Coordinates of C-alpha atoms in Angstrom, one line a residue:
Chain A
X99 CA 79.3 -52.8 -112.9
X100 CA 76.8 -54.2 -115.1
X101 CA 76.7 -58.1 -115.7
X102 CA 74.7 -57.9 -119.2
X103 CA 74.5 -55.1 -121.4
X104 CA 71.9 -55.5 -124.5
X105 CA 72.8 -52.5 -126.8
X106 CA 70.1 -51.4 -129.3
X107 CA 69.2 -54.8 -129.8
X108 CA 67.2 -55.9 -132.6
X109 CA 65.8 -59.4 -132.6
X110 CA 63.4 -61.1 -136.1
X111 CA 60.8 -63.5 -137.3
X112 CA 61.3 -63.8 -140.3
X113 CA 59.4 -60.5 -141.1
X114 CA 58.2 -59.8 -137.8
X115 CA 59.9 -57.8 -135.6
X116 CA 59.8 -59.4 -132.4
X117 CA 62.2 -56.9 -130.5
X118 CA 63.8 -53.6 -131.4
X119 CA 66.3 -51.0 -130.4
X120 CA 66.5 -52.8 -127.2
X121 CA 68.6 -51.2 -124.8
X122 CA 68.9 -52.5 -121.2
X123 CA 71.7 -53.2 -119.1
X124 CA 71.5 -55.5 -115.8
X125 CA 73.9 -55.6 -112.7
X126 CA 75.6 -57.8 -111.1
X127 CA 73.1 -59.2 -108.9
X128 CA 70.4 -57.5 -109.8
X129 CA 66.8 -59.2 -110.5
X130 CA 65.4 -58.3 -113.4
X131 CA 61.4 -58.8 -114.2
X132 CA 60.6 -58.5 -117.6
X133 CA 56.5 -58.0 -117.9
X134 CA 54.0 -57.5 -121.0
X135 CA 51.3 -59.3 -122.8
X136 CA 52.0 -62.4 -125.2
X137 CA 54.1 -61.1 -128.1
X138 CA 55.2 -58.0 -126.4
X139 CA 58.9 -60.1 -127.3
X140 CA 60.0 -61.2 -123.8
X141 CA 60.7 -64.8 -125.2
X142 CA 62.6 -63.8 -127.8
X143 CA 64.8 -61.7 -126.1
X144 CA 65.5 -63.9 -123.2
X145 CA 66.4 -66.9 -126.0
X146 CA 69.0 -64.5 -127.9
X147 CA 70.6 -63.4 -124.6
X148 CA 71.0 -67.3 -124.2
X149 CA 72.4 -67.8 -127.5
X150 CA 69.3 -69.5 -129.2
X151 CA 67.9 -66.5 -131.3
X152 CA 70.5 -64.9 -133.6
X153 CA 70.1 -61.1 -133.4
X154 CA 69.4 -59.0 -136.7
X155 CA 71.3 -56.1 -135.6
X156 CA 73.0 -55.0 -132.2
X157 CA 74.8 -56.1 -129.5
X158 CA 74.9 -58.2 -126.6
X159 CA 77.7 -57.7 -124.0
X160 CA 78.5 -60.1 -121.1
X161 CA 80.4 -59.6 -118.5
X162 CA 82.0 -56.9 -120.5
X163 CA 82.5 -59.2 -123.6
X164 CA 80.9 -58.7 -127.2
X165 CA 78.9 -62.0 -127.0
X166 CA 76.8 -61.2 -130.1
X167 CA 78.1 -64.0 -132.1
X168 CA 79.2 -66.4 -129.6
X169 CA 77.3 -70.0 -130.0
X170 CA 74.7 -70.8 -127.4
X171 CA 76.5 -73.7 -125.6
X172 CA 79.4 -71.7 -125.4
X173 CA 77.7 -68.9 -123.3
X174 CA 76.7 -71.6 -121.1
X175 CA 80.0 -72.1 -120.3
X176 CA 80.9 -68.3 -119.7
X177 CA 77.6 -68.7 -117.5
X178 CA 74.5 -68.0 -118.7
X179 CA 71.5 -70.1 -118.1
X180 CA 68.3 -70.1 -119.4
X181 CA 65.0 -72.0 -118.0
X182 CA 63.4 -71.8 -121.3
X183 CA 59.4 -71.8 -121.7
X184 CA 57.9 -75.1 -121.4
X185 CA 60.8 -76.9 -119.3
X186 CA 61.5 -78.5 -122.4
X187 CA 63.3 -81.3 -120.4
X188 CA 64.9 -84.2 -122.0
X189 CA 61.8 -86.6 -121.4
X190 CA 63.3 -89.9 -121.9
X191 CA 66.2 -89.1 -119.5
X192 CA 66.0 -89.6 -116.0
X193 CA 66.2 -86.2 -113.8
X194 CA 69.1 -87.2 -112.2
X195 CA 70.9 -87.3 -116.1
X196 CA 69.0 -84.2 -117.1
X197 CA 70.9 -82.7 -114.5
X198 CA 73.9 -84.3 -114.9
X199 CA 73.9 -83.8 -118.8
X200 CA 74.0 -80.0 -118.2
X201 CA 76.6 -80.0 -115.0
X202 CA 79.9 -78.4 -116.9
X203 CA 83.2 -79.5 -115.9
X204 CA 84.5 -76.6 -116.4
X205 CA 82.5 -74.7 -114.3
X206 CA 82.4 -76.0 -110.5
X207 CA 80.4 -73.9 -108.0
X208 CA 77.8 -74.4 -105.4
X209 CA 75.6 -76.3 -107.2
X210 CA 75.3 -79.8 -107.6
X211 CA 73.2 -82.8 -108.1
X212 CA 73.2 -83.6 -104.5
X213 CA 73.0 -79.4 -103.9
X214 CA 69.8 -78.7 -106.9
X215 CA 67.9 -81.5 -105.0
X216 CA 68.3 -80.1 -101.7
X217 CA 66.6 -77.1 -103.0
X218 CA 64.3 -78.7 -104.6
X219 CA 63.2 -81.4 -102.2
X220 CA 60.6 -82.5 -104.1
X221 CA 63.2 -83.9 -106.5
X222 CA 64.8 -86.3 -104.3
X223 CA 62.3 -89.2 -104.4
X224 CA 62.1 -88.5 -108.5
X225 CA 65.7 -88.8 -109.1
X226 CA 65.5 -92.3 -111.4
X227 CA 62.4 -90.9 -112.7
X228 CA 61.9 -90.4 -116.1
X229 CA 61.5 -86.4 -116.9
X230 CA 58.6 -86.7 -119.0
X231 CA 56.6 -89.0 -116.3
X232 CA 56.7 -86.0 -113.6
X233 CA 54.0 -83.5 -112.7
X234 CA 54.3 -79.6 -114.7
X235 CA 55.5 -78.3 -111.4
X236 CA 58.2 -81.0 -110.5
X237 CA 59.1 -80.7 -114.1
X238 CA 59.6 -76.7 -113.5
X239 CA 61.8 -77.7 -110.7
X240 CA 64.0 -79.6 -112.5
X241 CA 64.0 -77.3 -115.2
X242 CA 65.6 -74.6 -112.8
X243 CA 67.6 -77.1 -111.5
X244 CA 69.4 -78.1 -115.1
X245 CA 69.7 -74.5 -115.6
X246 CA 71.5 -74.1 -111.8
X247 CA 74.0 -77.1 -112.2
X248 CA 75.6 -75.2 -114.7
X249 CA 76.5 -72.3 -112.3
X250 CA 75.4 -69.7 -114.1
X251 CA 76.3 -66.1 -113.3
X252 CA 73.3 -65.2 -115.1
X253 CA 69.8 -67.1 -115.1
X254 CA 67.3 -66.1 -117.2
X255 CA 63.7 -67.7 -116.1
X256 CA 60.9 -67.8 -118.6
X257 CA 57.6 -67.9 -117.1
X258 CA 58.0 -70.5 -114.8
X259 CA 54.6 -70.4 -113.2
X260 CA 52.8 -70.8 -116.8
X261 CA 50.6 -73.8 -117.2
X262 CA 51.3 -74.6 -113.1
X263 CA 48.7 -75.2 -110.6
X264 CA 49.0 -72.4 -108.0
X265 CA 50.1 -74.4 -105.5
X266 CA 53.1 -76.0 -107.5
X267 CA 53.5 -72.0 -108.7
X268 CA 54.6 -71.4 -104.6
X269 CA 56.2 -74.2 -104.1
X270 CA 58.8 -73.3 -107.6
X271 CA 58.7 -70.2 -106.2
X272 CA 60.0 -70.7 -102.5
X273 CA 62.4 -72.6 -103.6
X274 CA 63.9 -70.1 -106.0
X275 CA 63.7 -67.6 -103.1
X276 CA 66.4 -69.2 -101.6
X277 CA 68.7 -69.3 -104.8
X278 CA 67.7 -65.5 -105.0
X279 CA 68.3 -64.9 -102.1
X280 CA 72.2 -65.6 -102.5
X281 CA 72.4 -62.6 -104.6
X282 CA 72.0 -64.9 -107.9
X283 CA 71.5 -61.9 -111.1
X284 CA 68.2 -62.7 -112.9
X285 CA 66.4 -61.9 -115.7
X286 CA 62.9 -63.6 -115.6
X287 CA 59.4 -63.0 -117.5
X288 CA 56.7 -63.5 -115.4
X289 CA 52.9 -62.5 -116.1
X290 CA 51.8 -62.2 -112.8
X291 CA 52.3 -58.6 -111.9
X292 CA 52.3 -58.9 -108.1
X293 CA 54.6 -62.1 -108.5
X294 CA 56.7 -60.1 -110.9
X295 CA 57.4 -56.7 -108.2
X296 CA 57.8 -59.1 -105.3
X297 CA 60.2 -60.9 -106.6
X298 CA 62.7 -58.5 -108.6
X299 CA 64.6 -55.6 -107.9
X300 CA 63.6 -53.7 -110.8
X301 CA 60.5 -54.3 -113.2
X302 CA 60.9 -53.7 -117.3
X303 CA 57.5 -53.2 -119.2
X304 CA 57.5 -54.3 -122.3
X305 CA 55.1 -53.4 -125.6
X306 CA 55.5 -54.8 -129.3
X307 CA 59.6 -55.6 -128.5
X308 CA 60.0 -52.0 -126.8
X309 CA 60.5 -50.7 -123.3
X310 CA 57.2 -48.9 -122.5
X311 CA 57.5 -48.7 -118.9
X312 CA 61.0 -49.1 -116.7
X313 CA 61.4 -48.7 -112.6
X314 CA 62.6 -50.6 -109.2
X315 CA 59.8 -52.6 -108.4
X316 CA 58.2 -50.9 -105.2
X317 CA 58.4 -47.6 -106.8
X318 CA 55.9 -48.6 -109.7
X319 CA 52.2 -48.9 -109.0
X320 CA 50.3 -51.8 -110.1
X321 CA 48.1 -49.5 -112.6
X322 CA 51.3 -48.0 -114.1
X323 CA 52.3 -51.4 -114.9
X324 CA 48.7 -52.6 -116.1
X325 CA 48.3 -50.1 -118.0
X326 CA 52.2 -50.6 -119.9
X327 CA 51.0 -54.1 -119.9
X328 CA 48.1 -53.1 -122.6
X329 CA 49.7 -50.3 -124.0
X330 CA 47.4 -47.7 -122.4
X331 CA 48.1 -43.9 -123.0
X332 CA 49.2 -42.9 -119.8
X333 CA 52.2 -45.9 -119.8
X334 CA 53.4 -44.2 -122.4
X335 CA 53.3 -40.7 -121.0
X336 CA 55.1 -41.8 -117.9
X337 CA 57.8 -43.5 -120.5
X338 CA 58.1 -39.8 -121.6
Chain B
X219 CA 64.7 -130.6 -136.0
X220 CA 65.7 -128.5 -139.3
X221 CA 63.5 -125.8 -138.3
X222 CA 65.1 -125.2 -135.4
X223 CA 68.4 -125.2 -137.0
X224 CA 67.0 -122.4 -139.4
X225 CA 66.2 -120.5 -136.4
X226 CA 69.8 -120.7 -135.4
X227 CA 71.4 -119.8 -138.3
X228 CA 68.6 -116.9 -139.0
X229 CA 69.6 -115.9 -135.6
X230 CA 73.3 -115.5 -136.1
X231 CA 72.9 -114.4 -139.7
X232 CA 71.2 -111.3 -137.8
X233 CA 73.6 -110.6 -135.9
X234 CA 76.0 -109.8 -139.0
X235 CA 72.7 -107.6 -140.2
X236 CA 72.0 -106.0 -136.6
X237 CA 75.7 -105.3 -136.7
X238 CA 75.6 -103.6 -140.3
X239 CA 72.3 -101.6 -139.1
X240 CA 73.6 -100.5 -135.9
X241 CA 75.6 -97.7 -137.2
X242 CA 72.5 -96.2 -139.5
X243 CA 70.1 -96.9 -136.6
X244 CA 72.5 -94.6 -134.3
X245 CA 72.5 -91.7 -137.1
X246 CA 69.1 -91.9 -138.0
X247 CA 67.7 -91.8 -134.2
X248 CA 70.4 -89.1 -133.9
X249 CA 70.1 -86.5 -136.7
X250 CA 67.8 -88.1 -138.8
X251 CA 69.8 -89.1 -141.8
X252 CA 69.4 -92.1 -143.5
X253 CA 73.2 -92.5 -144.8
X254 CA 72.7 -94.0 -147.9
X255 CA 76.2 -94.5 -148.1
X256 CA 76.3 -97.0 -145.2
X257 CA 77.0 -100.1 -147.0
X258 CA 79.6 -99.1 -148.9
X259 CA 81.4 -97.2 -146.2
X260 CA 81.5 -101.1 -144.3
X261 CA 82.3 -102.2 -147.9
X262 CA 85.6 -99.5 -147.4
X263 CA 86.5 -100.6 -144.6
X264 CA 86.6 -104.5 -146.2
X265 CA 88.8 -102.8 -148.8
X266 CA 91.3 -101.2 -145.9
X267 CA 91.7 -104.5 -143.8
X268 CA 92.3 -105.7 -147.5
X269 CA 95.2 -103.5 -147.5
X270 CA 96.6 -103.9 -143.9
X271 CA 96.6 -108.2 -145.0
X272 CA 98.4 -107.0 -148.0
X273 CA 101.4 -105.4 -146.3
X274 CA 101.0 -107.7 -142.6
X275 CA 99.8 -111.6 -143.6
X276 CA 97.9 -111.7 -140.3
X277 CA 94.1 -112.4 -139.3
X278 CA 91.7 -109.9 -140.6
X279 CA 90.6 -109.5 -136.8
X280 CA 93.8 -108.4 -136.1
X281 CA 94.4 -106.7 -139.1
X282 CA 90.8 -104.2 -138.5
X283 CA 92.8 -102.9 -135.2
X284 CA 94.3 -100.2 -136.6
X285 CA 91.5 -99.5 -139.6
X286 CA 89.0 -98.5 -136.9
X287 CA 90.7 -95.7 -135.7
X288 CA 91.0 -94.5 -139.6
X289 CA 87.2 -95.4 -139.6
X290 CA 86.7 -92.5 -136.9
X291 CA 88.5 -90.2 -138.2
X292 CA 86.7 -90.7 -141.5
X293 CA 83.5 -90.6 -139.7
X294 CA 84.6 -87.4 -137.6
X295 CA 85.6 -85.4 -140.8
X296 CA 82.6 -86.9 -142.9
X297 CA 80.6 -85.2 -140.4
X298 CA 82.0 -82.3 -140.2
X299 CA 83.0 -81.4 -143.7
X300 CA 80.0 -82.8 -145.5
X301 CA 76.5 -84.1 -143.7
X302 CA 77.2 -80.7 -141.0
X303 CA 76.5 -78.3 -143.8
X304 CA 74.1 -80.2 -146.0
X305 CA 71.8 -80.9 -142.6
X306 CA 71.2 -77.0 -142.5
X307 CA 69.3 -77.4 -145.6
X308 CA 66.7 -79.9 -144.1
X309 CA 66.2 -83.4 -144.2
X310 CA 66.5 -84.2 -148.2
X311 CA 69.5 -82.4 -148.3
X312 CA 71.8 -85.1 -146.6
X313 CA 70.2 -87.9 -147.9
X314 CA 71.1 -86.5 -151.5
X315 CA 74.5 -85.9 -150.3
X316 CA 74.6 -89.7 -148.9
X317 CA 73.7 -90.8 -152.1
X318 CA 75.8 -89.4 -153.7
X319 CA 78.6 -90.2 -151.2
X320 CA 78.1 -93.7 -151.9
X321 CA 78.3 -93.5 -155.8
X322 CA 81.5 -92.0 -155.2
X323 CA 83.1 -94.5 -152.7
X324 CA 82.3 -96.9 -155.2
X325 CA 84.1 -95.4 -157.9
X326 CA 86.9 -94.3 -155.7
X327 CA 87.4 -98.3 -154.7
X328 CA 86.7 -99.3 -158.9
X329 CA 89.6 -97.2 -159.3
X330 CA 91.9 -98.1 -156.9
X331 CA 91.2 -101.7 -156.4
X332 CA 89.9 -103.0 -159.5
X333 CA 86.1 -104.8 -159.8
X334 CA 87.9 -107.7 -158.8
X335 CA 85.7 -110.2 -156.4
X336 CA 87.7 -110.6 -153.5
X337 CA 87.4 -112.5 -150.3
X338 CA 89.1 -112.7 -146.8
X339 CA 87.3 -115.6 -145.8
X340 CA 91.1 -117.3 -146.5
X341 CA 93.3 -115.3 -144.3
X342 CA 90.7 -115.7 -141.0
X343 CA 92.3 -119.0 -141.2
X344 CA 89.8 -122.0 -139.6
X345 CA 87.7 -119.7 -138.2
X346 CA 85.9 -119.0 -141.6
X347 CA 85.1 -122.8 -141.6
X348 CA 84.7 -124.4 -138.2
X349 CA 81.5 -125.3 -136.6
X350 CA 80.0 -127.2 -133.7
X351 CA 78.3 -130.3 -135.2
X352 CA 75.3 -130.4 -132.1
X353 CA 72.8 -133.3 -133.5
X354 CA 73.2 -134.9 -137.2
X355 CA 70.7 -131.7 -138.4
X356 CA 71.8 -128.8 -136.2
X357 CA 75.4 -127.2 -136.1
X358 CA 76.7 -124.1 -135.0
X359 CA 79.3 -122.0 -137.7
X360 CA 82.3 -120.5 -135.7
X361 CA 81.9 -117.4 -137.8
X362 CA 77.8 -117.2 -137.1
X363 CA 78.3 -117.5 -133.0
X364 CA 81.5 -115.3 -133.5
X365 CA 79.2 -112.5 -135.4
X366 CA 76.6 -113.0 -132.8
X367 CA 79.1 -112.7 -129.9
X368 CA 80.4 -109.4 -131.7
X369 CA 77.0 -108.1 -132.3
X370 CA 76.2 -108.4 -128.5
X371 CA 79.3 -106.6 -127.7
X372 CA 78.9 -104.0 -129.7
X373 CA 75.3 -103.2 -129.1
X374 CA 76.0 -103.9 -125.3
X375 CA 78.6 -101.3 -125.4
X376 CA 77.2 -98.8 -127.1
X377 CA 74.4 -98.8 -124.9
X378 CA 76.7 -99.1 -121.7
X379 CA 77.7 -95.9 -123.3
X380 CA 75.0 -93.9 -123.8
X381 CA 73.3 -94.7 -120.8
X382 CA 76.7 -94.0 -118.5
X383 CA 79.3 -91.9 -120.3
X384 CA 78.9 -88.2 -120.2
X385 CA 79.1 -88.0 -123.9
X386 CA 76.7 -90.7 -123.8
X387 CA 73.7 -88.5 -122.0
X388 CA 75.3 -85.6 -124.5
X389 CA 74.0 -88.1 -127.4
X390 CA 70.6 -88.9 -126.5
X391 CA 69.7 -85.4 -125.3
X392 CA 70.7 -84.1 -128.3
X393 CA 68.6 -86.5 -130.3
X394 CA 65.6 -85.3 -128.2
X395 CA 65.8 -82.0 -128.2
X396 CA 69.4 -80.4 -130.3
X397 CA 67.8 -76.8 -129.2
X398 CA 67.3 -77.3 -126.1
X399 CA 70.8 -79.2 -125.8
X400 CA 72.4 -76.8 -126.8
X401 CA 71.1 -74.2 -124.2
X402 CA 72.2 -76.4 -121.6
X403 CA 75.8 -76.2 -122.6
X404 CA 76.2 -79.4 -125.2
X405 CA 77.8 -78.8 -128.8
X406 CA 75.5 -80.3 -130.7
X407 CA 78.0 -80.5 -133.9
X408 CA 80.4 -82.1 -131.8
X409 CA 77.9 -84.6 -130.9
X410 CA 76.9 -85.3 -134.6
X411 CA 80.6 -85.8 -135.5
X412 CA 81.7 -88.6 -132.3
X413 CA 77.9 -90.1 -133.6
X414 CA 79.2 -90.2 -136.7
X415 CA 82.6 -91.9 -136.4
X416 CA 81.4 -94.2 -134.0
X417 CA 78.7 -95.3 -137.0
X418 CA 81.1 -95.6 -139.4
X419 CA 83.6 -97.6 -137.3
X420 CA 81.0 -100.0 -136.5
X421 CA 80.4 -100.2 -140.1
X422 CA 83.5 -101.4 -141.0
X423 CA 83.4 -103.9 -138.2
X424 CA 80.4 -105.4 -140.1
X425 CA 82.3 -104.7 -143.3
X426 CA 85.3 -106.8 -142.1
X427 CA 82.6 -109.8 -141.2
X428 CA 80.9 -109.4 -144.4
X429 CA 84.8 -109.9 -145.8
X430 CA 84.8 -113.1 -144.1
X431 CA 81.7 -114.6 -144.2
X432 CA 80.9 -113.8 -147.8
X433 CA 82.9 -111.8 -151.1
X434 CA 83.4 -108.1 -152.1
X435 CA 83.8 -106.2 -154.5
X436 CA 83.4 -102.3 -155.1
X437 CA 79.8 -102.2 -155.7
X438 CA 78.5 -104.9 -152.8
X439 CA 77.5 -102.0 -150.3
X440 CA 73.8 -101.1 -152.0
X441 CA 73.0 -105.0 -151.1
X442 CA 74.1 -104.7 -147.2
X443 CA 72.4 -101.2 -146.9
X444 CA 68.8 -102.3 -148.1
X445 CA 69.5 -105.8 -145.5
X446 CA 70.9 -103.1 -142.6
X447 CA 67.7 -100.6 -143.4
X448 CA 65.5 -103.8 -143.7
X449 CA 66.7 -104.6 -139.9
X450 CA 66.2 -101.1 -138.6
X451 CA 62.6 -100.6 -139.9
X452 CA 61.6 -104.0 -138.3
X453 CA 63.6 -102.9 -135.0
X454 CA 61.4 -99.5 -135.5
X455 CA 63.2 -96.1 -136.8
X456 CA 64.4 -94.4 -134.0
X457 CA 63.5 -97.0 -131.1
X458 CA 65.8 -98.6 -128.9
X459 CA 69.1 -100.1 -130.1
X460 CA 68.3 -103.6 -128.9
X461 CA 65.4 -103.1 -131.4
X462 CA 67.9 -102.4 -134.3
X463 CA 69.6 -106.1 -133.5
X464 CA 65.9 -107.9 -132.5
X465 CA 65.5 -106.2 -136.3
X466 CA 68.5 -107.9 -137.9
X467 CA 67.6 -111.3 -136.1
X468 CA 64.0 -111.0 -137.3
X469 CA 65.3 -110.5 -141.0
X470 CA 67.7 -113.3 -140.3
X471 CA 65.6 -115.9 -139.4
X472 CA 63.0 -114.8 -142.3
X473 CA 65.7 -115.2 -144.8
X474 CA 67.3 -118.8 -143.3
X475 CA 63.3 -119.9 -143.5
X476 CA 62.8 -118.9 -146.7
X477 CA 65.9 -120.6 -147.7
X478 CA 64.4 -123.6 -146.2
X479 CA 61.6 -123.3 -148.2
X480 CA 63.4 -122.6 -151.4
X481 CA 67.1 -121.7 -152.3
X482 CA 65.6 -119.1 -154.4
X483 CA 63.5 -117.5 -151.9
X484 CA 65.5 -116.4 -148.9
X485 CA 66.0 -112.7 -150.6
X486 CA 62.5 -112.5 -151.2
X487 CA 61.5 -114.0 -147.3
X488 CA 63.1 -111.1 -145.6
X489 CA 61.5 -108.2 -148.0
X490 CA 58.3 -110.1 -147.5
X491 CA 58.6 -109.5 -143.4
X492 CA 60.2 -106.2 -143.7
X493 CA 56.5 -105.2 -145.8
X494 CA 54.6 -107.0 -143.7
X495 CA 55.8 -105.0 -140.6
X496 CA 56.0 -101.4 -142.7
X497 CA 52.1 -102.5 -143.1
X498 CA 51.3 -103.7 -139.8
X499 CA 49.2 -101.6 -137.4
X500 CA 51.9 -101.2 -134.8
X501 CA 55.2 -101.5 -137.0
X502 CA 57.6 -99.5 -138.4
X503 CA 54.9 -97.2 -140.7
X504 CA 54.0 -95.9 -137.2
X505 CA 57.1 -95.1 -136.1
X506 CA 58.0 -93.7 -139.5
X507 CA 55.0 -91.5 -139.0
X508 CA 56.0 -90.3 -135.6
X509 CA 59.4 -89.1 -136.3
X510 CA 58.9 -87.4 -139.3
X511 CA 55.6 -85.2 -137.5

């Protein structure tokens, strides 16, 4: 049964037409990569399956519920997560209250303070530290971490390698192996192709806010997905 | 030796200003409203201890006890019924609605209590007029080291909660970032509303001390709200909360100096510091800057 349905989901700027007639629907544990150049609308549609972009037509199902209209904290309490772009942590909290400012009551589950930082060892010694004092790729742990404490049923993951040095890029990414590996169901953008196949189950190409390009991950070749990635002729002929 | 009494006075007079700031300083740092309506919402409370003495002949600290809870609620539904929806229309928006508020509550109290001056310096019994006498020059007011003491507490407590309640962390992530806040499972409109109440509640603690130390009447509340924004500009908009009192102490101590200088001036003393740090390099103008980017 599928987790997340998005039914012909149409998500605006203003004018712009960021996503449209967006139809996807995700499993239950299922890991989702969402790939495409800047603008293709990955951000967008990650932030209204979150609750943070209102939709201008459509519908987003969770968990077999019409979530359409439902309020962004509230979805984090049905469990949905989202690591948005840019961490975006609370700077002038410690990580220790950035994590425990997003822990729901409501909602206990594996993960905890104590839990998040044994994933993320790197954490432990920063725990009275104030957020905006750590490094981009401690910051990217915590960020997953806020998102974890919550116990989501759903994470969504935006780029979490972007701005990263390559070896803080591995190290985020280890660590989220593990939390994978327990059958978590993800949705993440990723630009790094290679990145992108290894770690999901099935890959999504996206172009100008449509799906160009759709397959499991070892199925599609690396030039298929290049050449969805730019919006190259033959993408669109394997679309068809 | 005078001097230094000023300096004791100033500083107690600024606790009864950090007091009446507190509450703006928490709403401003919060959601960015200036609540223009501040001093006459303490100046409401005033009026409702008023009316608790008038039915129970107690002590106006007594007497407050069950007007704060009112307060909250007032806060709570101010919140939610008014500054909520006039915040979606961006940051002019409430500060038109707070003025407007505040012409109102001065009407509303015209109306129902008359523009009589009144006072409840009487019923706080000795209180209002005991002090320590230290040396011949220097003496301590039991009202000033009680507004202090109350100050402390209040500012001490509401940072004890921010910095170790859950709904605490709530607040100041919310004032960081409301978007991100709000992705991470916090109701950011329930956050604005407990803000709220717990502003306006301290208000009317300052309003009950402004009862006390001073008189009232209906339109008093523009006079505390330039003193309370004085003390929050000088503390630096949207830094700390101990800033917000250091603030009301600064503007204390200016005016009690002044004073000293001439009876006329003490008005005049704390405006003069208030411009002087909205000019300075590193004052207020900077921080003003910074938050509105």
């Amino acid at each position: 049964m599928s987790l997340l349905e998005l039914e012909q989901l149409n998500l605006r700027h203003g004018l712009l037409e960021a996503v449209r007639d967006f139809t996807l629907s995700v499993g239950e544990g299922e890991t989702v990569a969402l790939v495409g150049a800047n603008g293709a609308g990955k951000t967008t549609l990650l932030r209204a399956i979150a609750g943070a972009h209102r939709p201008s037509g459509g519908r987003i199902r969770f968990d077999g519920a019409d979530v359409t209209r439902v309020p962004a904290f509230r979805r984090v309490q049905m469990g949905i997560a989202l690591v948005p772009e840019g961490r975006r942590l609370f700077g002038a909290l410690t990580v220790e209250e950035n994590l425990l400012v997003a822990a729901q009551p409501r909602r206990p589950g594996r993960w905890t303070v104590d839990s998040v930082i044994e994933a993320f060892p790197m954490l432990a010694r920063l725990r009275n530290q104030r957020a905006a004092t750590l490094s981009g790729g401690e910051q990217q742990a915590a960020a997953i971490g806020r998102a974890l404490i919550t116990n989501p049923r759903l994470l969504l993951l935006d780029e979490v390698s972007l701005g990263l040095a390559p070896l803080a890029v591995e190290d985020v990414y280890r660590s989220l192996a593990s939390v994978l590996a327990e059958g978590a169901t993800v949705v993440l953008v990723e630009q790094d192709l290679t990145r992108a196949a290894a770690v999901a189950d099935r890959v999504v190409c996206m172009l100008e806010g449509r799906i160009v390009l759709e397959g499991a991950a070892g199925e599609l070749s690396r030039e298929q997905m290049t050449q969805a990635y730019f919006g190259l002729k033959g993408a669109r002929e394997v679309e068809a | 030796m005078t001097w230094v009494n000023d300096v004791i006075q100033g500083i107690m007079l600024g606790g009864f200003y950090g007091m009446l700031a507190c509450g703006l300083a928490l709403m401003f740092g919060l959601m960015r409203i200036i609540n223009l309506a501040h001093g006459d919402i303490a100046v409401l409370g005033a009026y409702l201890i008023y009316v608790v003495l008038e039915h129970w002949n107690t002590s106006p600290f007594l007497a407050i006890l069950p007007v704060l809870p009112v307060m909250l609620l007032i806060g709570y539904l101010l919140q939610r019924l008014l500054l909520e929806r006039s915040l979606r229309s961006g940051l002019l928006v409430p500060l038109l609605t707070t003025f407007g508020l505040s012409i109102v509550i001065q009407n509303l109290l015209q109306q129902g209590f008359s523009p009589d001056v009144r006072s409840l310096g009487a019923n706080a019994g000795s209180v209002a007029t005991a002090s320590w006498q230290i040396t011949s020059q220097l003496s301590i007011s039991a009202i000033g080291a009680l507004t202090l003491g109350v100050a402390i507490v209040i500012f001490g407590g509401l940072q004890l909660f921010l910095s170790r309640t859950r709904a605490g962390r709530q607040m100041r992530a919310t004032a960081q970032d409301p978007d991100t806040a709000e992705l991470v499972g916090i109701n950011s409109r329930a956050v604005y509303a407990r803000a709220t109440a717990i502003a306006v509640a301290i208000a009317a603690i300052g309003g009950m001390f402004l009862a006390i130390r001073s008189d009232f009447y209906p339109y008093s509340g523009p006079t505390y709200l330039i003193f309370a924004f004085e003390a929050v500009v000088i503390g630096g908009l949207g830094g700390s909360l101990w800033a917000t009192l250091a603030g009301g102490i600064v503007l204390g101590i200016a005016q009690t100096i002044g004073g000293q200088i001439n009876p006329e001036y003490p008005v005049l003393a704390g405006h003069i510091v208030f411009l002087l740090v909205l000019l300075s390099p590193r004052g207020g103008l900077i921080n003003l800057r910074r938050v509105t980017a």
